[in-house]
PDB file of C-alpha atoms in Angstrom:
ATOM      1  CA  UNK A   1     -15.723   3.864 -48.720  1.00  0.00           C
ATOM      2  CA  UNK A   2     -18.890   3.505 -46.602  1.00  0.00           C
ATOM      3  CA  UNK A   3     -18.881   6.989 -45.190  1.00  0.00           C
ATOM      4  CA  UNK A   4     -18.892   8.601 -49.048  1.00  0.00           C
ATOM      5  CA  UNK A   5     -21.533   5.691 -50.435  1.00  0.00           C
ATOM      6  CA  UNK A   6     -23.573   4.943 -47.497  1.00  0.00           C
ATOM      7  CA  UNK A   7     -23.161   7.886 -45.371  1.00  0.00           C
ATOM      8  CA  UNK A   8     -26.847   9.561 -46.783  1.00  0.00           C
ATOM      9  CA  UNK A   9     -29.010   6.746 -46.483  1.00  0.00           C
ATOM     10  CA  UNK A  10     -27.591   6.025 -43.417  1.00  0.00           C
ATOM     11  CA  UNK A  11     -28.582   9.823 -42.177  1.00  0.00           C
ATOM     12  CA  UNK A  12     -31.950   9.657 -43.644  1.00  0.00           C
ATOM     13  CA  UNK A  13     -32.883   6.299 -40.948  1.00  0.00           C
ATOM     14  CA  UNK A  14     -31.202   7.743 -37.911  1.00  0.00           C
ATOM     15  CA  UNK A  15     -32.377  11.336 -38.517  1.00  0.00           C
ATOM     16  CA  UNK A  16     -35.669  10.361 -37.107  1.00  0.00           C
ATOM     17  CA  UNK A  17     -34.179   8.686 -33.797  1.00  0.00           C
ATOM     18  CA  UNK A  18     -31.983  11.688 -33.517  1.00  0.00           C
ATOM     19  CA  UNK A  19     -35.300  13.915 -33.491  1.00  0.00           C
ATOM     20  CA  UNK A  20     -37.126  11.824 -30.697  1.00  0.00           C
ATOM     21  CA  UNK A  21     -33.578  11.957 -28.715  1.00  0.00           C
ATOM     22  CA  UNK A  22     -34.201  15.463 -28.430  1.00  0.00           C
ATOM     23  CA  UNK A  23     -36.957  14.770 -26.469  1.00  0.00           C
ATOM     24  CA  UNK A  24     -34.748  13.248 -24.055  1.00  0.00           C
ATOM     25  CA  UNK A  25     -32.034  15.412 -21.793  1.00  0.00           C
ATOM     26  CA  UNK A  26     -29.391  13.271 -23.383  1.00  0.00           C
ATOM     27  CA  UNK A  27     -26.732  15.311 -25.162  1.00  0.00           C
ATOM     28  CA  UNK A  28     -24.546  14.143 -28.313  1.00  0.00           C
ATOM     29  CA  UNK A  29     -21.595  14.256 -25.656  1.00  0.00           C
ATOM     30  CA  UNK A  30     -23.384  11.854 -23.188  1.00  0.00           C
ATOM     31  CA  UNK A  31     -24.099   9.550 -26.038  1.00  0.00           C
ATOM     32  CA  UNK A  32     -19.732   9.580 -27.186  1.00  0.00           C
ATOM     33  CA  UNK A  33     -19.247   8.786 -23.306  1.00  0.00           C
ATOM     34  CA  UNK A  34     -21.446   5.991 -23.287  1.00  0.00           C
ATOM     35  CA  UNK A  35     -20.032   4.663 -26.537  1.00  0.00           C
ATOM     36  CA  UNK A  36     -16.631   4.762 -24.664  1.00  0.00           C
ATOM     37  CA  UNK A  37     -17.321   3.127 -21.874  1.00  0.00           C
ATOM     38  CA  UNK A  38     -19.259   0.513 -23.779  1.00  0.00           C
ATOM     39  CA  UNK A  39     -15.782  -0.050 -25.680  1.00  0.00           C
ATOM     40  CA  UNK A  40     -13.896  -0.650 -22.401  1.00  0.00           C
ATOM     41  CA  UNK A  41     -16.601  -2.980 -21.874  1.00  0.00           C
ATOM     42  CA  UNK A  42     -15.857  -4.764 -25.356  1.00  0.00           C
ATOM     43  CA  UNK A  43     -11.728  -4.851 -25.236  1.00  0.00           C
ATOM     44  CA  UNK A  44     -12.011  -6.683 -21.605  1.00  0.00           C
ATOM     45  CA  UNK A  45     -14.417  -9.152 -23.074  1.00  0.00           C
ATOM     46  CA  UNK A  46     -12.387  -9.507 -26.059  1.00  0.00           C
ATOM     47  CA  UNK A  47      -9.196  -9.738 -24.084  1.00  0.00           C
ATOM     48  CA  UNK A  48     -10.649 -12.747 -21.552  1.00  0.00           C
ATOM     49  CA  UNK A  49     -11.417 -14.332 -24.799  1.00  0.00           C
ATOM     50  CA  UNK A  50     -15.167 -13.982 -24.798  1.00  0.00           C
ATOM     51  CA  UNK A  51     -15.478 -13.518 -28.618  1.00  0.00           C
ATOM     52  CA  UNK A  52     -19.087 -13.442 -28.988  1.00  0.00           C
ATOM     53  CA  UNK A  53     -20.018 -10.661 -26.481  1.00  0.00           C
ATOM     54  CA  UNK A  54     -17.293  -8.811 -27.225  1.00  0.00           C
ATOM     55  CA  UNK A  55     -19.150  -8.495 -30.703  1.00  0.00           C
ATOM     56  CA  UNK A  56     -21.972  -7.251 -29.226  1.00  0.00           C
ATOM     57  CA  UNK A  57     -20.445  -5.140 -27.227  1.00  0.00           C
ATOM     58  CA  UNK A  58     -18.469  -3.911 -30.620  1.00  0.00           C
ATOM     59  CA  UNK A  59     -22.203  -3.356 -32.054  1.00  0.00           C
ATOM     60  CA  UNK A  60     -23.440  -1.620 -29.033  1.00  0.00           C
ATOM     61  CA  UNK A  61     -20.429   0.620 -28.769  1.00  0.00           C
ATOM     62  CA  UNK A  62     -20.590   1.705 -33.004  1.00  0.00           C
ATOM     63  CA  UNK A  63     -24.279   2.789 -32.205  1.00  0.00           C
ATOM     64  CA  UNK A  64     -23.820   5.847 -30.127  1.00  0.00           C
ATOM     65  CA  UNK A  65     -21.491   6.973 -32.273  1.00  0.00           C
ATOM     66  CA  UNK A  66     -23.717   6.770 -35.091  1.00  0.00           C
ATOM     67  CA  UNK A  67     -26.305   8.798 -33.354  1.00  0.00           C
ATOM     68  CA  UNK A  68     -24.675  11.379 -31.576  1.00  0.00           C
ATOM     69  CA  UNK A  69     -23.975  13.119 -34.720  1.00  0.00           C
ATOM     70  CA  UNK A  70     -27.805  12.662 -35.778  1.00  0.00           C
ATOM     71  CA  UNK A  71     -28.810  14.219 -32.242  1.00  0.00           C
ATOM     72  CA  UNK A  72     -26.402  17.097 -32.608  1.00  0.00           C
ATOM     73  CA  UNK A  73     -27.896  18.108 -36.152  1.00  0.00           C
ATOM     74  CA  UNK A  74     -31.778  17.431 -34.865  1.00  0.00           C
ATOM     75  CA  UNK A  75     -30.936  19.613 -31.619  1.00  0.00           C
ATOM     76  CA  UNK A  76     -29.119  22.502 -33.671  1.00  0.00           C
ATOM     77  CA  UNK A  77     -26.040  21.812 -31.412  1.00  0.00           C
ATOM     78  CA  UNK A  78     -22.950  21.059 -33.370  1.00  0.00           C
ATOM     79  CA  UNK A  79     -20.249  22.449 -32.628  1.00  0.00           C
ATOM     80  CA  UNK A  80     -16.194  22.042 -33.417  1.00  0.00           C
ATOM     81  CA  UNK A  81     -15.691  21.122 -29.580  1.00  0.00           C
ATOM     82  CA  UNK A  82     -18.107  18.106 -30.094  1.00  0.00           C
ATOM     83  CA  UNK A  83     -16.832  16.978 -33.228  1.00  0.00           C
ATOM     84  CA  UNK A  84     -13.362  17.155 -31.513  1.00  0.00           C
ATOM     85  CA  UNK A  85     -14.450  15.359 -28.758  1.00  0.00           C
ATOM     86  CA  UNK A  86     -16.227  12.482 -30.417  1.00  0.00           C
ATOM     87  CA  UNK A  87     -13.031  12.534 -32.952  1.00  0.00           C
ATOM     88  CA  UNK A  88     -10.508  11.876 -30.081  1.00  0.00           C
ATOM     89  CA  UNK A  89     -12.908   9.151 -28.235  1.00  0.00           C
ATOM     90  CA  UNK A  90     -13.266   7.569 -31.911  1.00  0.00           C
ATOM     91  CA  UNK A  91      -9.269   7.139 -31.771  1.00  0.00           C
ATOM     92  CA  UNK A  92      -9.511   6.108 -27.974  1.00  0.00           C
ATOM     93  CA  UNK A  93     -12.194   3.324 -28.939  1.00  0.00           C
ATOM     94  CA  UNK A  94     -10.383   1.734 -31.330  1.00  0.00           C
ATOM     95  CA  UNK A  95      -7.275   1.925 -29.343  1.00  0.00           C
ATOM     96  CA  UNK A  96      -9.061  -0.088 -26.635  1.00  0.00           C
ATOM     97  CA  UNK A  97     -10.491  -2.772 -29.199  1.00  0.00           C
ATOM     98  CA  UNK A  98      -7.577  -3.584 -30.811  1.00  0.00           C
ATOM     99  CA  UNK A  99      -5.526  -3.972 -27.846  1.00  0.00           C
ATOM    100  CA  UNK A 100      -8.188  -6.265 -26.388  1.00  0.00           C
ATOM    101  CA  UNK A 101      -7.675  -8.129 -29.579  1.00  0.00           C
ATOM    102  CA  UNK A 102      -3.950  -7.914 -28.638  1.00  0.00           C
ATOM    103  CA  UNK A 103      -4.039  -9.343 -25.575  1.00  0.00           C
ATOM    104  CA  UNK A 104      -6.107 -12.077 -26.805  1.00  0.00           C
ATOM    105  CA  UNK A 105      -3.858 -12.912 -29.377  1.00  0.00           C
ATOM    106  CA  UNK A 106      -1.072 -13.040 -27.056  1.00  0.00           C
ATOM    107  CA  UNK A 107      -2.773 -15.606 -24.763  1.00  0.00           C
ATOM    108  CA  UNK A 108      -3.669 -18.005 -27.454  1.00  0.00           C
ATOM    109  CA  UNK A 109      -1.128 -17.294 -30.139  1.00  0.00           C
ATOM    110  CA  UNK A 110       1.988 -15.710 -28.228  1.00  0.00           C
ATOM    111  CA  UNK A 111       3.843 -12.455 -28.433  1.00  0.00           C
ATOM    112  CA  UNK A 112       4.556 -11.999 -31.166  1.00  0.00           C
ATOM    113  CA  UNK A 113       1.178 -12.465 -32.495  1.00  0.00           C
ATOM    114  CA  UNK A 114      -0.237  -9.545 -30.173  1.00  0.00           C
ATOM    115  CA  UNK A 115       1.970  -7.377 -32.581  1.00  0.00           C
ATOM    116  CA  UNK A 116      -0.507  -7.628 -35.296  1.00  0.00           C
ATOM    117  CA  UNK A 117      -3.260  -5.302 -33.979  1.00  0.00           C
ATOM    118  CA  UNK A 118      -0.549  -3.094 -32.789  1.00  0.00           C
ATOM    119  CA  UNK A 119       0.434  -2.262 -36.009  1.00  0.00           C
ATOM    120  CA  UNK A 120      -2.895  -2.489 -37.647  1.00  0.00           C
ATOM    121  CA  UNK A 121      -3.401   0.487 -34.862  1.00  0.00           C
ATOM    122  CA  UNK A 122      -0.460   2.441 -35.726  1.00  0.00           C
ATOM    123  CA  UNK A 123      -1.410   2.074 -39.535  1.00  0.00           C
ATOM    124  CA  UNK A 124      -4.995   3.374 -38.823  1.00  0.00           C
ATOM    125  CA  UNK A 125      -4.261   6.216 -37.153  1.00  0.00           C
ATOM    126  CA  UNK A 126      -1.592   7.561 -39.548  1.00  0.00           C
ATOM    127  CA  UNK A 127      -5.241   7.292 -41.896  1.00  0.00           C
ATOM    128  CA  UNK A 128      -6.672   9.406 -39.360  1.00  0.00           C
ATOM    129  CA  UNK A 129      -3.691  11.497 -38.970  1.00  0.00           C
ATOM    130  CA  UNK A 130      -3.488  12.153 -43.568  1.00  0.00           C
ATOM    131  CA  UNK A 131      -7.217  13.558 -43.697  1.00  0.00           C
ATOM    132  CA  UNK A 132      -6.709  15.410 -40.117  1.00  0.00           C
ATOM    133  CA  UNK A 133      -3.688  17.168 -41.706  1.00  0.00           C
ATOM    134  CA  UNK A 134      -5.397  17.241 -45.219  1.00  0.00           C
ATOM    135  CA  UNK A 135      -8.326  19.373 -43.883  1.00  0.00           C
ATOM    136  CA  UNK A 136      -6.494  21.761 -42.206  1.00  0.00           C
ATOM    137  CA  UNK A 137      -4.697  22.711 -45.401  1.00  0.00           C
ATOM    138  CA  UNK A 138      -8.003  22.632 -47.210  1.00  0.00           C
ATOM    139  CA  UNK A 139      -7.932  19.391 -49.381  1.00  0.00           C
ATOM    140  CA  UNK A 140     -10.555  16.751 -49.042  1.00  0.00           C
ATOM    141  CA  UNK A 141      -9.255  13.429 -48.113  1.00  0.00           C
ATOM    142  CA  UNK A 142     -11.791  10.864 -47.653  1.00  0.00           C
ATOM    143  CA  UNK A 143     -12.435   7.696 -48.831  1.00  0.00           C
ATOM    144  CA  UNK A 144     -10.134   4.838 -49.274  1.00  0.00           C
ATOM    145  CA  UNK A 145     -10.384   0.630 -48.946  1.00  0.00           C
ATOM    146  CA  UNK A 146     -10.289   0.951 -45.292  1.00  0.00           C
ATOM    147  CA  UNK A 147     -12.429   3.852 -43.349  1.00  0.00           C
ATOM    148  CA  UNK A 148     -13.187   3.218 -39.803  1.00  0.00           C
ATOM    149  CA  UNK A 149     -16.753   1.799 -40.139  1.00  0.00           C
ATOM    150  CA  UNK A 150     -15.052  -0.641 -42.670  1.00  0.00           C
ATOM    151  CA  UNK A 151     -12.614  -1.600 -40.047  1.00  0.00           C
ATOM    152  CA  UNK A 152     -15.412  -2.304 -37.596  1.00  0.00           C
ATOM    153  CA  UNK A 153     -17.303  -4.642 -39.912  1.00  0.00           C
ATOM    154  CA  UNK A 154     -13.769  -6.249 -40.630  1.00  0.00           C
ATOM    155  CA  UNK A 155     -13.454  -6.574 -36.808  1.00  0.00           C
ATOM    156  CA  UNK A 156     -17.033  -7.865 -35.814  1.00  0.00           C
ATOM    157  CA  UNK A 157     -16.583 -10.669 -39.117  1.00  0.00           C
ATOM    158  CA  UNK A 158     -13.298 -11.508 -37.330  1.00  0.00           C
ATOM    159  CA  UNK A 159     -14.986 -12.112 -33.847  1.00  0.00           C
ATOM    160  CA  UNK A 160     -17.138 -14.429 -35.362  1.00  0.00           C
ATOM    161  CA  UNK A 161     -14.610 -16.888 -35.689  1.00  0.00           C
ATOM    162  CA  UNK A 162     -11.982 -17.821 -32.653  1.00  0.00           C
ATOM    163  CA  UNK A 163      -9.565 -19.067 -34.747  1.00  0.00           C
ATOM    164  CA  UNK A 164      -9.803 -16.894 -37.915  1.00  0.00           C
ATOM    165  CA  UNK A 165      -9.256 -13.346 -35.819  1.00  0.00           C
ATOM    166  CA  UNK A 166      -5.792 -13.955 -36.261  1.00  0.00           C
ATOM    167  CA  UNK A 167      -5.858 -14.128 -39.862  1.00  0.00           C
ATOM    168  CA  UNK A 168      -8.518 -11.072 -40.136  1.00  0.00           C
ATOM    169  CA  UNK A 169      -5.988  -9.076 -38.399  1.00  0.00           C
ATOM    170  CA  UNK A 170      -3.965  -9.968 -41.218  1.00  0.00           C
ATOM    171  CA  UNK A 171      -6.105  -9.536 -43.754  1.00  0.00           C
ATOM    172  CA  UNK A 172      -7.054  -5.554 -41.899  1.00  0.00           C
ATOM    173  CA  UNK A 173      -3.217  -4.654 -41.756  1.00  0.00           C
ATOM    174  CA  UNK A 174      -3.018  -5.143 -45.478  1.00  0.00           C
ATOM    175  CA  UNK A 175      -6.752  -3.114 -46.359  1.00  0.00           C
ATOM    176  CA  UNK A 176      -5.585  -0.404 -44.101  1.00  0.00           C
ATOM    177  CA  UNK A 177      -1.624  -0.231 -45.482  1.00  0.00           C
ATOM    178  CA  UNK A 178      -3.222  -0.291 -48.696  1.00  0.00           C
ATOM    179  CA  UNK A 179      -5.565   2.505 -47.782  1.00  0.00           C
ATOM    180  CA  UNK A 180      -2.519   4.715 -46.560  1.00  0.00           C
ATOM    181  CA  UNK A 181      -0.708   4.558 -49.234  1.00  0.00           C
ATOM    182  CA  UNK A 182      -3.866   5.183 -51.488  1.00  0.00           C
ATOM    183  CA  UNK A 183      -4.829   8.372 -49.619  1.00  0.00           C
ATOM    184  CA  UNK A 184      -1.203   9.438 -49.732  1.00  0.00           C
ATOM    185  CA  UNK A 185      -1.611   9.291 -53.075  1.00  0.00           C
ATOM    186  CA  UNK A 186      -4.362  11.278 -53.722  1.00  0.00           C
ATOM    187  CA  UNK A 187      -3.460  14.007 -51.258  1.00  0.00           C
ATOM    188  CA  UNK A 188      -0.214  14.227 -53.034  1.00  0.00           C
ATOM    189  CA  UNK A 189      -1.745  15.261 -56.358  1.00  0.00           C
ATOM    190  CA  UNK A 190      -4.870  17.174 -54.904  1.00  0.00           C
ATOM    191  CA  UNK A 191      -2.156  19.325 -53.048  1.00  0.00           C
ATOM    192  CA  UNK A 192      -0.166  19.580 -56.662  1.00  0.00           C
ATOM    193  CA  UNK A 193      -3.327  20.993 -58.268  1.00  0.00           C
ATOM    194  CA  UNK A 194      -3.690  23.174 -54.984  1.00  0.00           C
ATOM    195  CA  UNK A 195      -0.311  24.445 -54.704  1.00  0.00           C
ATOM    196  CA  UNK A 196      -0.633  25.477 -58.863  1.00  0.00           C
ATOM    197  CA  UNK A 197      -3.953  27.280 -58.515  1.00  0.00           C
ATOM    198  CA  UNK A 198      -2.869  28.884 -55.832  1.00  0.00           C
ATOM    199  CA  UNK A 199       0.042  30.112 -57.786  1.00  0.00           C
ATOM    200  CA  UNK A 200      -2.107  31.398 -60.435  1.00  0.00           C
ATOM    201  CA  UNK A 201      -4.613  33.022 -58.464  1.00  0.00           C
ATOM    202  CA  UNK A 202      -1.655  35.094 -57.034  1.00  0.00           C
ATOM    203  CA  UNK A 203      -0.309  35.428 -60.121  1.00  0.00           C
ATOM    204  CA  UNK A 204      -3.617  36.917 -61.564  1.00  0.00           C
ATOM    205  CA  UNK A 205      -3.966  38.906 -58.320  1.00  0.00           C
ATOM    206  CA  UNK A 206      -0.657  40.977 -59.223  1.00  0.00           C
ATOM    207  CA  UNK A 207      -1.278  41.756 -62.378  1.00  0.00           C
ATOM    208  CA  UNK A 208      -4.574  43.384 -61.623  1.00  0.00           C
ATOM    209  CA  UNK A 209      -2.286  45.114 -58.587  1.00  0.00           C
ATOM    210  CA  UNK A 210      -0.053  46.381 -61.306  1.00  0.00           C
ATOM    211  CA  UNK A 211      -2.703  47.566 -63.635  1.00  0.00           C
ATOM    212  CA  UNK A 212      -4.108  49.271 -60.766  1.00  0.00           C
ATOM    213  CA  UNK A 213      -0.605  50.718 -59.503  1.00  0.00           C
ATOM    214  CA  UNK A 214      -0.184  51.949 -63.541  1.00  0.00           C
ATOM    215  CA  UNK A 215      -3.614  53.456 -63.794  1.00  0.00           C
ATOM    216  CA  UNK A 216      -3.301  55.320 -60.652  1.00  0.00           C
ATOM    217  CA  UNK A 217       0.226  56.732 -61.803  1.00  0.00           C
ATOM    218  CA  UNK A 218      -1.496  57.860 -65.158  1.00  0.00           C
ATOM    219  CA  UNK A 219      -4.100  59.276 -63.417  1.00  0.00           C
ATOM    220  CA  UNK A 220      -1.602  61.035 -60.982  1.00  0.00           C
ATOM    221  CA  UNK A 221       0.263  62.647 -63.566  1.00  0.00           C
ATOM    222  CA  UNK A 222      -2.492  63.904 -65.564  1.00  0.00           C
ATOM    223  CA  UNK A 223      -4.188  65.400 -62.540  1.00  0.00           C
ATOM    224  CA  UNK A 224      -0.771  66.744 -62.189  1.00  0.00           C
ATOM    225  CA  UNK A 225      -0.611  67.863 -65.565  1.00  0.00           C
ATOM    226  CA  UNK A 226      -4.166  69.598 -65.320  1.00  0.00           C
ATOM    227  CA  UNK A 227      -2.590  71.604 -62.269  1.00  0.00           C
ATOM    228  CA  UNK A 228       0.550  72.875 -63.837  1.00  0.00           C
ATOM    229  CA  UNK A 229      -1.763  74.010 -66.730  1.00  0.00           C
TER     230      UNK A 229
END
């Protein structure tokens, strides 16, 4: 929802910092690395139970991510090996925040409460996991309640409050099984209309293949004609 909405204004104020980066010998790559190990940084605070800097740490870690792609446009160096790389290392990030909220969970609630991000993981990446296999069969799947950024903000509200986390993770599982099911949805039908145009562009396609066969044989067997004459 934020990345359709949002996504150009956001570009127009980083753009800038993405143009003085290039000033630096910093590449988009270096900037994904240090978002990562900013992450680690933010699951072990999360999972001592040091709420407040493991928001900030959250922050910190969301910020290279949002500028590595402004620094690869402003440098002329995107490529599909850096978008895979800073694709994978998005996964790996919020892997590592949600299990710090796991193992938080499961010192101050118990087991069974350290389930909760675990499945609010597993739901997120099967997200990640519809558009990935949308896009390779063409179809455009984005949007939905629960993107990633929106499941950041969701995350940094819940470290706000020690108590309430538990019932944010909640609250996520729900936005993101919602979002699933809504971006099954629309894949489904965008790949019905596919699947049908496709059929009638090859449809079209043969019958132009057949007039062409026929026109040649006419042509054939008046040339032949013209011969035997």
């Amino acid at each position: 929802m934020f990345d359709g909405k949002f996504r150009v204004h956001v570009d127009k104020y980083v753009r800038p910092v993405g143009v003085t980066l290039t000033r630096t010998k910093i590449t988009p790559d270096h900037l994904t690395v240090i978002g990562l190990v900013v992450a680690i940084a933010a699951a072990v605070a999360i999972g001592a139970g040091y709420l407040r800097l493991g928001l900030l740490l959250v922050i910190a870690a969301a910020l290279p991510d949002l500028l590595d792609g402004a620094l690869a446009k402003a440098s002329n160096v995107s490529s599909q090996r850096g978008a895979f790389f800073d694709s994978t290392v998005d996964r790996i990030t919020d892997s590592l925040m949600l299990g710090g909220v796991a193992w938080y969970l499961g010192d101050t609630r118990g087991g069974t409460a350290a389930v909760l991000p675990f499945a609010v993981m597993a739901v997120s990446q099967l997200i990640s996991y519809q558009r990935a296999k949308a896009e390779s069969l063409g179809i455009q799947a984005k949007g939905g309640l629960m993107e990633r950024a929106e499941r950041i903000v969701v995350l940094c509200i819940g470290l706000l409050f020690d108590s309430g986390l538990y019932w944010v993770m909640w609250a996520m599982l729900v936005l993101v099984s919602l979002t699933a099911v809504q971006r099954f949805v629309k894949i489904w039908r965008l790949a019905a209309v596919s699947t049908i145009a496709a059929e009638r562009l090859e449809s079209r396609r043969s019958r132009r293949a057949s007039r062409r066969s026929a026109f040649a044989a006419r042509r054939d067997r008046l040339s032949s004609r013209r011969r035997d004459g």
